[in-house]
PDB file of C-alpha atoms in Angstrom:
ATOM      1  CA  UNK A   1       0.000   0.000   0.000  1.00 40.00           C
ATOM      2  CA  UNK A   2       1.497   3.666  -0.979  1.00 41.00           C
ATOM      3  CA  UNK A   3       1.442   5.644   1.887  1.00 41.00           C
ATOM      4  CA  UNK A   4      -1.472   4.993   4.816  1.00 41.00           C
ATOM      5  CA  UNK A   5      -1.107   7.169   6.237  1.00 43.00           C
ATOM      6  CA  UNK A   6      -1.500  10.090   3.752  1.00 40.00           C
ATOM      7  CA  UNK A   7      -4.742   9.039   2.948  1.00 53.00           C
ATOM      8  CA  UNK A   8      -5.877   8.745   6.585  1.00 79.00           C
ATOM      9  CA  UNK A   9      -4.659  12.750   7.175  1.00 92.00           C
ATOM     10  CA  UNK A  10      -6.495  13.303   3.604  1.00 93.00           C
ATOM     11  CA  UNK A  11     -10.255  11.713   4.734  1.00 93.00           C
ATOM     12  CA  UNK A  12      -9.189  14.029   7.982  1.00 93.00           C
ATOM     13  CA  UNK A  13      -8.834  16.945   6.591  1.00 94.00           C
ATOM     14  CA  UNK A  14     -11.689  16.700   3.982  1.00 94.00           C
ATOM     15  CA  UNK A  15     -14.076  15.607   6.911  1.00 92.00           C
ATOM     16  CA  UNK A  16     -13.160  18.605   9.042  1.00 92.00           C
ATOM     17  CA  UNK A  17     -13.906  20.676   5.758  1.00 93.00           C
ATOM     18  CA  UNK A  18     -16.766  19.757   5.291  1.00 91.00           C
ATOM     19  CA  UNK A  19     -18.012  19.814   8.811  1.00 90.00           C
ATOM     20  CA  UNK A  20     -16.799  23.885   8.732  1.00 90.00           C
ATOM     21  CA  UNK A  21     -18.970  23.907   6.171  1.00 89.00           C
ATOM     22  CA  UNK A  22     -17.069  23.990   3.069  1.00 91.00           C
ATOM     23  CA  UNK A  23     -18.938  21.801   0.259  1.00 91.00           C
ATOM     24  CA  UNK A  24     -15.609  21.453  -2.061  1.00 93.00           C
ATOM     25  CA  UNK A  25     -12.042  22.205  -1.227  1.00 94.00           C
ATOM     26  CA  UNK A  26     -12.772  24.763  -4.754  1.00 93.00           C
ATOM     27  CA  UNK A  27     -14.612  26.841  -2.025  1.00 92.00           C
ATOM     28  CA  UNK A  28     -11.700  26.282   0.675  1.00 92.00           C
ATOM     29  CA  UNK A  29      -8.830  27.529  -2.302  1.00 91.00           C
ATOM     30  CA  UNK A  30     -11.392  30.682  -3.138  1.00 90.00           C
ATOM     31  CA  UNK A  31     -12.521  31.655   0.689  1.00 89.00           C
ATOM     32  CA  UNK A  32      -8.561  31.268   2.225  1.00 90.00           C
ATOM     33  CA  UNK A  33      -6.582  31.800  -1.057  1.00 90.00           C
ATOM     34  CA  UNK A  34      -4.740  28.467  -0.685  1.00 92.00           C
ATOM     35  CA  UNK A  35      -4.880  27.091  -4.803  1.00 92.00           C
ATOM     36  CA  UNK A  36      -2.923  24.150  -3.241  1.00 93.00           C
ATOM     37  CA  UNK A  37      -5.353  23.101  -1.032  1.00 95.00           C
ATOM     38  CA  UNK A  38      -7.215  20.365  -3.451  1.00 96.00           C
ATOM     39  CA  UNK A  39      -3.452  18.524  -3.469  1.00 96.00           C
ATOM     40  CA  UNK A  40      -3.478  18.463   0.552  1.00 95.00           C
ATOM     41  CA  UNK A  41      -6.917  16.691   0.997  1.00 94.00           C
ATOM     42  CA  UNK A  42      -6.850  14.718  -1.725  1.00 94.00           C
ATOM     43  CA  UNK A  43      -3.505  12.971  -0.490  1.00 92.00           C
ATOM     44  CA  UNK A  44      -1.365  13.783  -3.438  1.00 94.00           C
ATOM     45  CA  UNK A  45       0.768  16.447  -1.426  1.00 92.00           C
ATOM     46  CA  UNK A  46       2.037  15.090   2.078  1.00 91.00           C
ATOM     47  CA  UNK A  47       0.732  17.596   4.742  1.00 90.00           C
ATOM     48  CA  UNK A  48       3.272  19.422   6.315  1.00 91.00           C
ATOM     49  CA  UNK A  49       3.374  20.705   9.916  1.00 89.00           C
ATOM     50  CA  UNK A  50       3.033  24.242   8.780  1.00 91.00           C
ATOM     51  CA  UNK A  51      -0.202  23.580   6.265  1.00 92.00           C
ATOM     52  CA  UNK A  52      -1.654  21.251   8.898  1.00 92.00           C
ATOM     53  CA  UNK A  53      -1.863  23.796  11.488  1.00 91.00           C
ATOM     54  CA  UNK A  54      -3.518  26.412   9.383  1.00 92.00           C
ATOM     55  CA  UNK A  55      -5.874  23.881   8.330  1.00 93.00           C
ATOM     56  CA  UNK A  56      -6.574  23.141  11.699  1.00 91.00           C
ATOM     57  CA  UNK A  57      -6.998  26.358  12.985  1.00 90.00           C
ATOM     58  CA  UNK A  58      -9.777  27.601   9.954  1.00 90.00           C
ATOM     59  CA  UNK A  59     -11.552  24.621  10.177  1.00 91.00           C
ATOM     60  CA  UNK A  60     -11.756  24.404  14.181  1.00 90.00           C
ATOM     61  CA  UNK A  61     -10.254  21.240  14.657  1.00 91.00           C
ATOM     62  CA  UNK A  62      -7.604  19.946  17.096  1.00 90.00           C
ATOM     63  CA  UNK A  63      -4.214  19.731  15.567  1.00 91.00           C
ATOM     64  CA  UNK A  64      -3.286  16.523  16.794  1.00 91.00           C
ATOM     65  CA  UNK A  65      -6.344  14.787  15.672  1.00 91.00           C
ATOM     66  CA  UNK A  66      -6.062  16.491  11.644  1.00 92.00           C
ATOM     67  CA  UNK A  67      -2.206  14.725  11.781  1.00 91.00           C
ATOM     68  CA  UNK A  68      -2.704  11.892  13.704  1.00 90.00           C
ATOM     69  CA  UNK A  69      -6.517  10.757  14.227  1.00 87.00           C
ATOM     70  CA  UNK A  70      -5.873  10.968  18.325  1.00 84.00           C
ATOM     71  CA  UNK A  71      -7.013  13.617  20.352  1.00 77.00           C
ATOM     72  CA  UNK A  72     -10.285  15.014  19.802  1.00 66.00           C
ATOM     73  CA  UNK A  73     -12.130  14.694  16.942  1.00 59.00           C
ATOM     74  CA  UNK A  74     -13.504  17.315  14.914  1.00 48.00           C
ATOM     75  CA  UNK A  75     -17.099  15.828  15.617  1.00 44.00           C
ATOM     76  CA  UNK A  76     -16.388  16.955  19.456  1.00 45.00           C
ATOM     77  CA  UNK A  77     -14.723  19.995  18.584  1.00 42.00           C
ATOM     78  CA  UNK A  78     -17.560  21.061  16.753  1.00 42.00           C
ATOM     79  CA  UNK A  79     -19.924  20.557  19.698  1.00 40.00           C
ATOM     80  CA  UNK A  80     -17.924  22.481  22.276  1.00 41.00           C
ATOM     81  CA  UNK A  81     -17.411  25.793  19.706  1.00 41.00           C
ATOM     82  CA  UNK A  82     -20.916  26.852  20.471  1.00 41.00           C
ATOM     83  CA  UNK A  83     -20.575  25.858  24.233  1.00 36.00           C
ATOM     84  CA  UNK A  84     -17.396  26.542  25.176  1.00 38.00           C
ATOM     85  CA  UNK A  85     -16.381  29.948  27.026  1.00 35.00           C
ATOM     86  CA  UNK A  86     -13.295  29.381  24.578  1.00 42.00           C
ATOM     87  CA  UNK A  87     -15.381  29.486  21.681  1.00 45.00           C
ATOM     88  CA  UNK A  88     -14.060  31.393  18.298  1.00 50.00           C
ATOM     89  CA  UNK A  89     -13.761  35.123  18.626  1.00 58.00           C
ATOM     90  CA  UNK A  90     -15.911  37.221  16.912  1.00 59.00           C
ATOM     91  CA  UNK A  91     -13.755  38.172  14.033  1.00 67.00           C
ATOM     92  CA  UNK A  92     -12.899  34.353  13.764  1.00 71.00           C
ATOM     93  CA  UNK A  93     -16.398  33.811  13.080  1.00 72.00           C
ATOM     94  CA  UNK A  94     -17.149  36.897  11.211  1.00 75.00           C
ATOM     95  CA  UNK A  95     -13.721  35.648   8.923  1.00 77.00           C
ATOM     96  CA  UNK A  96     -15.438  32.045   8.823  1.00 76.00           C
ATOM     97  CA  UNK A  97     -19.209  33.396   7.394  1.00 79.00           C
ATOM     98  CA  UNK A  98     -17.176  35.621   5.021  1.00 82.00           C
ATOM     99  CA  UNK A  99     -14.838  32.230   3.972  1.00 82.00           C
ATOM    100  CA  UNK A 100     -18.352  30.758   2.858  1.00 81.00           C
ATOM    101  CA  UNK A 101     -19.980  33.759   0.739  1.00 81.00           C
ATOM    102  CA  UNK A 102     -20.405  32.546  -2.639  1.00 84.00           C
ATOM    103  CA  UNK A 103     -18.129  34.814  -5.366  1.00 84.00           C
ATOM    104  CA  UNK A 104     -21.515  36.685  -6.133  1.00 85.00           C
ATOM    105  CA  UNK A 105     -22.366  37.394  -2.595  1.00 84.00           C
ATOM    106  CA  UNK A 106     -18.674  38.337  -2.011  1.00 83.00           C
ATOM    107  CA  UNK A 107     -18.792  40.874  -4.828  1.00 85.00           C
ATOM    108  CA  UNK A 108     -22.111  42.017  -3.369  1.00 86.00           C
ATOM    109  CA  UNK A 109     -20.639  42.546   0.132  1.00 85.00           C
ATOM    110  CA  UNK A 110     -17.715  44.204  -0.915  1.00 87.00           C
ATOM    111  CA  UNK A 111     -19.867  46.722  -3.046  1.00 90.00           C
ATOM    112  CA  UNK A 112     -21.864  47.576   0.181  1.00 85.00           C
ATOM    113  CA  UNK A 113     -18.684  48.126   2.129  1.00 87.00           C
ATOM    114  CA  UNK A 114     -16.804  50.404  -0.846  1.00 90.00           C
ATOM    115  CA  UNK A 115     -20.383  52.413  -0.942  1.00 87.00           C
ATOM    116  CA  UNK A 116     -20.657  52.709   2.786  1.00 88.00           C
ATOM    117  CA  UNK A 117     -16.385  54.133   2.547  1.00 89.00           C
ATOM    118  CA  UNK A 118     -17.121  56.428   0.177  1.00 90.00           C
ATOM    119  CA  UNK A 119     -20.857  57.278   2.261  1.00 87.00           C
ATOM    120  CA  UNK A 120     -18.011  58.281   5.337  1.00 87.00           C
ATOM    121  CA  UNK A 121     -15.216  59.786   3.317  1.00 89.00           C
ATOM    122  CA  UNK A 122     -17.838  62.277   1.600  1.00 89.00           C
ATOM    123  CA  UNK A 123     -19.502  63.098   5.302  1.00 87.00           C
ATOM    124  CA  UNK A 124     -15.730  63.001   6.611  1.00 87.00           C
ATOM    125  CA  UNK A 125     -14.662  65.653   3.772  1.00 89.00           C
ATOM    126  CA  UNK A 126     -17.648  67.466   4.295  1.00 85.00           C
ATOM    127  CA  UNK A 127     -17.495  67.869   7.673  1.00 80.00           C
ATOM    128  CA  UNK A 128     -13.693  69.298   7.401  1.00 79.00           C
ATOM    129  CA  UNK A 129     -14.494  71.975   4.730  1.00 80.00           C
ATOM    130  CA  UNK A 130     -16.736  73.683   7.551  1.00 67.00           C
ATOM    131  CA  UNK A 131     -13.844  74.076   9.625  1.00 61.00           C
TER     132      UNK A 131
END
């Protein structure tokens, strides 16, 4: 057999995808930017260290259980994030919902946001010509 273990960290990592909410590791490359990420959960790139604590860390999983299976698995983790006093912070969450916009609701968002800049700039500017 070529490599176990690989495979084991692969059906990991696409499980605690998925359970973040993340339909196809396509979304995962678009939402964090990583166009490698297909090669990681598919097996065909060994995980490194590095990668595998990212990973961990966006999709809320415990690090030891992505590399190794022991520890906690994401199935747990998942129930203590909404319980937990430790839960995500808020920008961790708000960076999460954002992660899972579709490219059309992205665009849309970031239209609102230039509109509501240029909405403050104008009443900024304005404000400052009085003075």
């Amino acid at each position: 057999m070529s490599s176990p273990s690989a495979d084991t960290v692969a059906e990991r990592l696409q499980r605690a995808r998925e359970r973040a909410g993340y339909g196809n590791a396509d979304q995962v490359a678009a939402a964090f930017g990583w166009p490698d990420y297909a090669a990681d959960e598919s097996g065909e790139r060994t995980l490194t260290p590095v990668r595998a604590k990212l990973y961990a860390h966006a999709f809320h999983v415990d690090l030891e259980w992505l590399l190794s299976g022991e520890g906690e698995s994401a199935s747990g983790l998942d129930r203590a994030v909404g319980t937990s006093s430790q839960s995500a912070r808020p920008t961790d969450e708000l960076a999460e919902r954002i992660g899972r916009l579709t490219d059309a609701q992205r665009a849309a968002l970031l239209e609102f946001l230039e509109d509501r800049r240029q909405a403050l700039l104008q009443r900024w500017i304005g404000h400052h010509q009085h003075d």
